[in-house]
Short mmCIF file of C-alpha atoms in Angstrom, two decimals:
data_model
loop_
_atom_site.label_atom_id
_atom_site.label_comp_id
_atom_site.label_asym_id
_atom_site.label_seq_id
_atom_site.Cartn_x
_atom_site.Cartn_y
_atom_site.Cartn_z
CA MET V 212 118.16 127.52 75.03
CA ASN V 213 120.45 128.52 72.24
CA LEU V 214 119.94 125.21 70.43
CA LEU V 215 120.60 126.44 66.90
CA GLN V 216 124.04 127.61 67.97
CA HIS V 217 124.74 124.15 69.37
CA LEU V 218 123.48 122.54 66.13
CA THR V 219 125.74 124.50 63.82
CA LYS V 220 128.76 125.45 65.93
CA ASN V 221 131.14 122.54 65.25
CA LYS V 222 131.26 119.64 62.75
CA GLU V 223 134.37 117.75 63.87
CA GLU V 224 132.70 114.45 64.81
CA MET V 225 131.10 112.35 62.00
CA GLN V 226 128.46 109.61 62.27
CA SER V 227 127.21 107.26 59.53
CA VAL V 228 123.44 106.81 59.10
CA ASN V 229 122.07 104.53 56.31
CA GLY V 230 125.36 104.86 54.45
CA ALA V 231 125.39 108.69 54.58
CA VAL V 232 128.07 110.51 56.53
CA ILE V 233 126.41 113.04 58.87
CA PRO V 234 128.16 115.79 60.86
CA VAL V 235 127.15 115.53 64.52
CA ASP V 236 128.33 117.82 67.30
CA THR V 237 127.65 115.21 69.98
CA THR V 238 129.43 116.91 72.87
CA ASN V 239 127.61 120.26 72.56
CA GLN V 240 124.28 118.51 71.90
CA LEU V 241 124.58 116.41 75.04
CA THR V 242 125.71 119.40 77.07
CA ALA V 243 122.80 121.60 75.87
CA ALA V 244 120.24 118.90 76.67
CA TYR V 245 121.85 118.25 80.08
CA GLU V 246 121.60 121.93 81.03
CA ASP V 247 118.01 122.20 79.74
CA SER V 248 116.96 119.11 81.67
CA LYS V 249 118.64 120.46 84.81
CA ALA V 250 116.85 123.81 84.46
CA CYS V 251 113.38 122.23 84.41
CA GLY V 252 113.96 119.20 86.61
CA GLY V 253 113.80 116.69 83.72
CA ARG V 254 110.05 117.09 83.28
CA THR V 255 108.62 115.44 80.17
CA PRO V 256 106.40 118.39 79.06
CA ASN V 257 109.55 120.51 78.91
CA LEU V 258 111.30 117.77 76.90
CA LYS V 259 108.43 117.77 74.41
CA SER V 260 108.68 121.57 73.98
CA SER V 261 112.47 121.41 73.65
CA LEU V 262 112.29 118.73 70.94
CA GLU V 263 109.72 120.76 69.02
CA THR V 264 112.00 123.82 69.26
CA LEU V 265 114.96 121.70 68.14
CA TYR V 266 113.03 120.52 65.08
CA GLU V 267 111.85 124.01 64.13
CA GLN V 268 115.36 125.42 64.34
CA PHE V 269 116.80 122.48 62.37
CA PHE V 270 114.00 122.82 59.78
CA THR V 271 114.63 126.58 59.36
CA LYS V 272 118.37 126.18 59.15
CA ILE V 273 118.18 123.43 56.46
CA LYS V 274 115.56 125.30 54.42
CA LYS V 275 117.72 128.44 54.26
CA ASP V 276 121.01 126.62 53.60
CA THR V 277 121.14 126.97 49.80
CA ILE V 278 124.46 125.13 49.43
CA GLU V 279 123.24 122.07 51.29
CA GLN V 280 119.91 122.16 49.45
CA GLN V 281 121.78 122.22 46.13
CA GLU V 282 123.71 119.11 47.17
CA LEU V 283 120.57 117.32 48.34
CA LYS V 284 118.70 118.19 45.13
CA GLN V 285 121.54 117.25 42.77
CA PRO V 286 120.27 113.67 42.12
CA TYR V 287 116.85 115.08 41.19
CA ILE V 288 118.43 117.75 38.99
CA THR V 289 120.47 115.07 37.19
CA GLU V 290 117.37 112.91 36.70
CA LEU V 291 115.44 115.90 35.31
CA GLU V 292 118.23 116.66 32.82
CA GLY V 293 118.18 113.03 31.66
CA LEU V 294 114.39 113.14 31.30
CA THR V 295 114.65 116.32 29.24
CA VAL V 296 116.98 114.56 26.80
CA LYS V 297 114.67 111.52 26.63
CA LEU V 298 111.66 113.76 25.98
CA SER V 299 113.45 115.49 23.14
CA ASN V 300 114.48 112.17 21.58
CA LYS V 301 110.96 110.71 21.88
CA GLU V 302 109.42 113.81 20.31
CA GLU V 303 111.82 113.49 17.39
CA GLU V 304 110.91 109.81 17.01
CA ILE V 305 107.21 110.69 16.95
CA LYS V 306 107.80 113.32 14.26
CA ARG V 307 109.64 110.76 12.10
CA SER V 308 106.94 108.15 12.70
CA GLU V 309 104.14 110.60 11.84
CA LYS V 310 105.97 111.52 8.65
CA LYS V 311 106.23 107.82 7.79
CA LEU V 312 102.51 107.38 8.53
CA ASP V 313 101.71 110.11 6.01
CA GLU V 314 103.93 108.43 3.41
CA VAL V 315 102.31 105.03 3.94
CA GLN V 316 98.82 106.58 3.75
CA VAL V 317 99.76 108.22 0.45
CA GLU V 318 100.92 104.83 -0.87
CA ILE V 319 97.65 103.20 0.23
CA ASN V 320 95.62 105.93 -1.49
CA SER V 321 97.71 105.47 -4.64
CA LEU V 322 97.10 101.70 -4.66
CA GLN V 323 93.36 102.25 -4.18
CA GLU V 324 93.37 104.60 -7.15
CA GLU V 325 95.11 101.93 -9.22
CA ILE V 326 92.31 99.48 -8.36
CA LEU V 327 89.76 101.97 -9.66
CA LYS V 328 91.78 102.42 -12.86
CA THR V 329 91.82 98.67 -13.54
CA LYS V 330 88.02 98.75 -13.73
CA SER V 331 87.94 101.37 -16.47
CA ASN V 332 91.21 101.19 -18.40
CA GLN V 333 90.80 98.08 -20.54
CA GLU V 334 93.59 99.03 -23.00
CA SER V 335 96.22 99.04 -20.25
CA LEU V 336 94.97 95.66 -19.12
CA GLU V 337 95.40 94.20 -22.58
CA GLU V 338 98.99 95.47 -22.69
CA ILE V 339 99.99 93.56 -19.58
CA ARG V 340 97.96 90.42 -20.37
CA PRO V 341 100.37 87.46 -20.87
CA LYS V 342 100.93 86.92 -24.59
CA SER V 343 101.73 83.22 -24.27
CA ASN V 344 99.73 80.34 -22.78
CA ILE V 345 102.63 77.89 -22.83
CA LYS V 346 102.99 77.68 -19.02
CA LEU V 347 99.29 76.96 -18.64
CA TRP V 348 99.31 74.25 -21.30
CA ILE V 349 102.47 72.60 -19.96
CA GLY V 350 100.94 72.59 -16.48
CA LEU V 351 97.74 71.00 -17.79
CA ALA V 352 99.80 68.45 -19.72
CA PHE V 353 101.32 67.31 -16.44
CA LEU V 354 98.26 67.80 -14.26
CA ILE V 355 95.84 65.61 -16.23
CA PRO V 356 97.96 62.42 -16.26
CA LEU V 357 99.01 63.04 -12.65
CA SER V 358 95.34 63.28 -11.68
CA ILE V 359 94.59 60.01 -13.48
CA TYR V 360 97.55 58.35 -11.75
CA ILE V 361 96.48 59.53 -8.30
CA PHE V 362 92.90 58.47 -9.00
CA ILE V 363 94.06 54.96 -9.92
CA PHE V 364 96.59 54.80 -7.07
CA TYR V 365 94.13 55.60 -4.31
CA ILE V 366 91.42 53.33 -5.72
CA SER V 367 93.94 50.48 -5.82
CA THR V 368 95.64 51.03 -2.46
CA SER V 369 92.38 51.70 -0.59
CA TYR V 370 90.93 48.46 -1.91
CA SER V 371 94.12 46.56 -1.05
CA ALA V 372 94.23 48.05 2.44
CA PHE V 373 90.58 47.56 3.43
CA PHE V 374 89.02 44.76 1.36
CA LYS V 375 91.61 42.65 -0.46
CA THR V 376 92.51 39.14 0.66
CA PHE V 377 96.24 38.68 0.04
CA ASP V 378 97.70 35.68 -1.72
CA PRO V 379 101.31 34.91 -0.71
CA ASN V 380 102.03 33.33 -4.11
CA ILE V 381 101.62 36.50 -6.17
CA ASN V 382 104.38 39.10 -6.65
CA LEU V 383 104.90 42.20 -4.52
CA PHE V 384 103.46 44.65 -7.04
CA SER V 385 100.24 42.68 -7.38
CA SER V 386 100.00 42.41 -3.62
CA VAL V 387 100.23 46.13 -3.12
CA PHE V 388 98.38 47.43 -6.17
CA GLU V 389 95.16 45.86 -7.38
CA ALA V 390 94.58 46.41 -11.11
CA ASN V 391 90.91 45.34 -10.93
CA ALA V 392 90.17 47.14 -7.68
CA LEU V 393 87.03 48.90 -8.92
CA ASN V 394 85.53 45.78 -10.52
CA LYS V 395 86.26 43.68 -7.44
CA ALA V 396 84.80 46.36 -5.19
CA LEU V 397 81.62 46.29 -7.30
CA ASP V 398 81.47 42.54 -6.88
CA ASP V 399 81.84 42.97 -3.10
CA GLY V 400 78.93 45.37 -2.90
CA PRO V 401 77.77 48.94 -3.65
CA LEU V 402 79.11 50.36 -0.38
CA GLU V 403 82.59 48.94 -0.99
CA ALA V 404 82.49 50.24 -4.58
CA GLY V 405 81.37 53.69 -3.48
CA PHE V 406 84.08 53.88 -0.83
CA VAL V 407 86.86 52.84 -3.22
CA PHE V 408 85.63 55.07 -6.07
CA LEU V 409 85.11 58.22 -4.00
CA ILE V 410 88.21 58.14 -1.81
CA PRO V 411 90.45 59.81 -4.46
CA PHE V 412 88.14 62.82 -4.42
CA VAL V 413 88.96 63.30 -0.74
CA PHE V 414 92.60 63.82 -1.67
CA PHE V 415 91.72 66.10 -4.60
CA SER V 416 89.57 68.17 -2.21
CA LEU V 417 92.45 68.40 0.25
CA GLY V 418 94.71 69.59 -2.57
CA TYR V 419 92.20 72.27 -3.54
CA LEU V 420 91.91 73.45 0.08
CA ILE V 421 95.69 73.62 0.37
CA HIS V 422 95.81 75.81 -2.74
CA MET V 423 93.08 78.13 -1.44
CA PHE V 424 94.61 78.51 2.03
CA TRP V 425 98.07 79.05 0.57
CA SER V 426 96.83 81.81 -1.73
CA GLN V 427 95.44 83.77 1.26
CA LYS V 428 99.00 84.46 2.50
CA LYS V 429 98.10 84.62 6.19
CA LEU V 430 99.77 82.91 9.13
CA SER V 431 96.56 81.15 10.13
CA SER V 432 96.17 79.88 6.55
CA TYR V 433 99.76 78.56 6.50
CA ILE V 434 99.05 76.69 9.74
CA LYS V 435 95.99 75.12 8.10
CA VAL V 436 98.10 74.10 5.09
CA VAL V 437 100.58 72.32 7.37
CA GLY V 438 97.70 70.61 9.14
CA LEU V 439 96.20 69.39 5.85
CA LEU V 440 99.58 68.06 4.66
CA LEU V 441 100.03 66.19 7.94
CA LEU V 442 96.51 64.78 7.59
CA THR V 443 97.24 63.57 4.05
CA PHE V 444 100.54 62.04 5.07
CA SER V 445 98.89 60.29 8.03
CA PHE V 446 96.22 58.75 5.79
CA ASP V 447 98.87 57.55 3.32
CA ALA V 448 100.87 56.10 6.19
CA ILE V 449 97.78 54.23 7.43
CA LEU V 450 97.17 52.77 3.97
CA ALA V 451 100.82 51.72 3.71
CA TYR V 452 100.76 50.19 7.18
CA LEU V 453 97.58 48.17 6.54
CA ILE V 454 98.88 46.83 3.24
CA ASP V 455 102.30 46.03 4.70
CA GLN V 456 100.66 44.29 7.67
CA LYS V 457 98.53 42.06 5.42
CA GLU V 458 101.58 41.06 3.40
CA TYR V 459 103.54 40.33 6.59
CA ASP V 460 100.72 38.22 8.05
CA PHE V 461 100.66 35.99 4.97
CA ASN V 462 104.43 35.43 5.05
CA LYS V 463 104.98 35.11 8.82
CA THR V 464 105.79 31.83 10.57
CA PRO V 465 104.78 30.76 14.08
CA SER V 466 108.11 32.07 15.36
CA SER V 467 107.78 35.47 13.66
CA PRO V 468 107.31 38.48 15.97
CA GLU V 469 104.16 40.58 15.91
CA PHE V 470 103.99 43.26 13.22
CA THR V 471 104.47 46.74 14.71
CA ILE V 472 104.90 50.33 13.53
CA ALA V 473 108.65 49.92 13.97
CA SER V 474 108.53 46.88 11.70
CA ALA V 475 106.62 48.85 9.06
CA ILE V 476 109.12 51.72 9.14
CA GLN V 477 111.96 49.28 8.47
CA ASP V 478 110.13 47.65 5.55
CA PRO V 479 110.90 49.06 2.04
CA THR V 480 107.34 48.24 0.94
CA PHE V 481 105.97 50.75 3.45
CA TRP V 482 108.13 53.57 2.03
CA LEU V 483 107.39 52.50 -1.54
CA ILE V 484 103.68 53.10 -0.92
CA ILE V 485 104.39 56.43 0.81
CA PHE V 486 106.54 57.60 -2.11
CA ALA V 487 104.09 56.40 -4.75
CA GLY V 488 101.22 58.13 -2.93
CA PHE V 489 102.17 61.12 -0.79
CA VAL V 490 105.17 62.33 -2.80
CA SER V 491 103.21 62.07 -6.04
CA TYR V 492 100.37 63.90 -4.33
CA LEU V 493 102.74 66.75 -3.38
CA VAL V 494 103.91 67.02 -6.99
CA TRP V 495 100.29 67.08 -8.14
CA GLY V 496 99.53 69.84 -5.63
CA LEU V 497 102.42 72.01 -6.84
CA VAL V 498 101.44 71.57 -10.47
CA PHE V 499 97.80 72.29 -9.61
CA ASP V 500 98.81 75.47 -7.81
CA MET V 501 100.89 76.61 -10.79
CA VAL V 502 98.03 75.93 -13.20
CA MET V 503 95.60 77.88 -11.04
CA ILE V 504 97.98 80.85 -10.86
CA GLU V 505 98.51 80.86 -14.61
CA ASN V 506 94.78 80.61 -15.18
CA THR V 507 94.23 83.59 -12.85
CA LYS V 508 96.64 85.61 -14.99
CA ARG V 509 94.29 85.12 -17.92
CA ASN V 510 91.85 87.37 -16.10
CA VAL V 511 94.17 90.35 -15.86
CA LYS V 512 91.68 92.57 -14.08
CA GLU V 513 91.12 90.14 -11.23
CA PHE V 514 94.82 89.28 -11.08
CA LEU V 515 95.80 92.95 -10.76
CA LYS V 516 93.08 93.66 -8.21
CA LYS V 517 94.24 90.73 -6.11
CA ASN V 518 97.87 91.87 -6.20
CA LEU V 519 96.92 95.46 -5.40
CA LYS V 520 94.72 94.37 -2.50
CA GLU V 521 97.57 92.28 -1.10
CA LYS V 522 99.86 95.31 -1.29
CA ILE V 523 97.23 97.44 0.42
CA ASN V 524 96.89 94.89 3.22
CA GLN V 525 100.65 94.89 3.73
CA LYS V 526 100.72 98.69 3.80
CA ARG V 527 97.85 98.79 6.27
CA LYS V 528 99.70 96.38 8.56
CA GLN V 529 102.73 98.64 8.32
CA PHE V 530 100.53 101.69 9.00
CA PHE V 531 98.98 100.25 12.17
CA LYS V 532 102.34 98.98 13.39
CA ILE V 533 103.80 102.49 13.10
CA LYS V 534 100.65 103.92 14.71
CA ASP V 535 101.05 101.57 17.68
CA THR V 536 104.66 102.71 18.00
CA VAL V 537 103.54 106.35 18.02
CA GLU V 538 100.95 105.62 20.73
CA ASP V 539 103.58 103.84 22.85
CA ASP V 540 105.95 106.78 22.44
CA GLU V 541 103.19 109.24 23.37
CA ASN V 542 102.42 107.21 26.49
CA GLU V 543 106.10 107.26 27.43
CA ILE V 544 106.22 111.02 26.87
CA GLY V 545 103.19 111.41 29.13
CA ALA V 546 104.92 109.40 31.86
CA PHE V 547 108.13 111.43 31.37
CA LYS V 548 106.23 114.70 31.67
CA VAL V 549 104.51 113.59 34.88
CA ARG V 550 107.84 112.61 36.40
CA ALA V 551 109.47 115.82 35.15
CA LYS V 552 106.73 117.84 36.84
CA GLU V 553 107.31 115.95 40.07
CA LEU V 554 111.05 116.62 39.86
CA GLU V 555 110.45 120.32 39.18
CA CYS V 556 108.25 120.55 42.29
CA ILE V 557 110.95 118.82 44.32
CA ILE V 558 113.69 121.12 43.01
CA GLU V 559 111.58 124.21 43.63
CA GLY V 560 110.74 122.98 47.15
CA PHE V 561 113.30 121.79 49.66
CA ILE V 562 114.65 118.57 51.17
CA LEU V 563 114.93 117.73 54.84
CA PRO V 564 117.61 115.13 55.76
CA ILE V 565 115.50 113.41 58.39
CA GLN V 566 118.15 110.92 59.46
CA ASN V 567 120.43 113.84 60.32
CA TYR V 568 117.72 115.35 62.46
CA LYS V 569 117.01 112.06 64.20
CA VAL V 570 120.69 111.83 65.14
CA PHE V 571 120.52 115.31 66.70
CA ALA V 572 117.23 114.52 68.45
CA ILE V 573 118.40 111.25 69.97
CA GLU V 574 121.60 112.88 71.20
CA TYR V 575 119.50 115.58 72.80
CA LEU V 576 117.37 112.87 74.47
CA LYS V 577 120.52 111.21 75.83
CA GLY V 578 121.67 114.50 77.35
CA TRP V 579 118.25 115.03 78.91
CA GLN V 580 118.22 111.54 80.37
CA LYS V 581 121.81 111.88 81.58
CA TYR V 582 120.86 114.60 84.02
CA ILE V 583 117.89 112.57 85.29
CA ALA V 584 120.04 109.49 85.84
CA ALA V 585 123.01 111.34 87.35
CA GLU V 586 121.72 114.25 89.40
CA LEU V 587 117.93 114.42 89.71
CA PRO V 588 117.11 113.85 93.40
CA MET V 589 114.49 111.08 93.41
CA GLY V 590 114.25 107.36 94.03
CA GLN V 591 115.63 104.79 91.58
CA ASP V 592 112.20 103.49 90.60
CA GLU V 593 110.92 107.00 89.98
CA LYS V 594 113.97 107.74 87.84
CA MET V 595 113.38 104.61 85.71
CA THR V 596 109.75 105.61 85.21
CA LEU V 597 110.74 109.15 84.20
CA LEU V 598 113.42 107.87 81.83
CA ARG V 599 110.84 105.62 80.11
CA GLU V 600 108.44 108.55 79.85
CA CYS V 601 111.20 110.61 78.17
CA GLU V 602 111.71 107.80 75.66
CA THR V 603 107.96 107.76 75.00
CA VAL V 604 107.96 111.54 74.46
CA TYR V 605 110.79 111.19 71.94
CA GLN V 606 109.03 108.39 70.03
CA SER V 607 105.78 110.39 69.92
CA HIS V 608 107.72 113.43 68.68
CA ILE V 609 109.29 111.42 65.84
CA LYS V 610 105.94 109.82 64.96
CA GLU V 611 104.07 113.15 64.87
CA LEU V 612 106.66 114.49 62.41
CA ASP V 613 106.28 111.34 60.24
CA LEU V 614 109.98 110.58 60.66
CA VAL V 615 109.63 107.00 61.91
CA ALA V 616 110.86 105.25 58.76
CA ASP V 617 114.53 104.31 58.59
CA ASP V 618 114.52 103.13 54.97
CA TYR V 619 115.05 106.56 53.40
CA GLN V 620 117.45 109.40 54.16
CA ASN V 621 115.52 112.50 53.10
CA LYS V 622 112.01 113.87 53.35
CA VAL V 623 110.93 115.90 50.34
CA PHE V 624 108.78 119.03 50.69
CA THR V 625 107.56 119.92 47.20
CA LYS V 626 106.55 123.35 46.02
CA THR V 627 102.84 122.54 46.38
CA MET V 628 103.35 121.57 49.99
#
């Protein structure tokens, strides 16, 4: 059986398999199989041997065909060239990042040295100490009366909101703000007096917490600041709502609708209390923050240490961010190198176009079965049984060679294989 000659003799007829155009010499393949089947009476053991010989000859021919191998390997060669460029670029990026890491580390070391110098160099500290206290004194000049105002405001509004009985005959200002709130709370009882007197300190404490969280300069601290401001605004809104509701209840008629949140929002009195309380509280908080900052500057050593530590924290964040980038790049390089090694093994090995072989093998099977169906002298039932056995032999042959899958065109034999 000169099967290799039949495989490679002509390539006039073309067949498409999985989108690839495959040269198939169908006529010679069918003829060779027909003659082989005729010579051995169509027996299945002979078919099995013939298919194995067909595969070996096809395998040897493809392995030695350097031109076809070059074409089959071209996608892998192109991928390897692209990976080589990516590897080079990533290595350059790592070098730049490592250089930047060294620069940032030098800056951190320099800042740490400056902290040590602030502990020993008192003359330099005196040179940078602020020469004027005017900002501090101006801030205190505003802060003290603002604190007194807020103290009076919250004593008055809290008493009006929780304990005061409204008189519809008095003016709006007297309805909202109670001048004798503390004295009347004392008359009502020690618990009422304690509540009214101490409630302003809650707001002062909130203002101090806002200042402390804000000075930490962290995202979590900023979130806490927003939460505290919302809490303060909510409490002011509750006070304004309760006072506005009491005033409305005294002035309403039997036909008046029920007092609601929507009604309060539309009432100028509600916003007057909000402005007089919450807005003033915000101004107090800003002034308090400014006074605290100016006071910190009086202690130059602590002020400098704080600033230097903040700079060090920023540099450390930058350092670890760059370090994470370097680690990611190194991981990518590792993956690139693994893939490059795989591609090198593929290029140094060879590729078998299995769909091409399956086309040859199935054409050979058809030729073998053609003789059985056309000329083999036996009954029709026996022929059908033999034809099915030939199909089974072919399927077993394909399965043993691990060529069953139709979802890929080529089978790769790497160098290690």
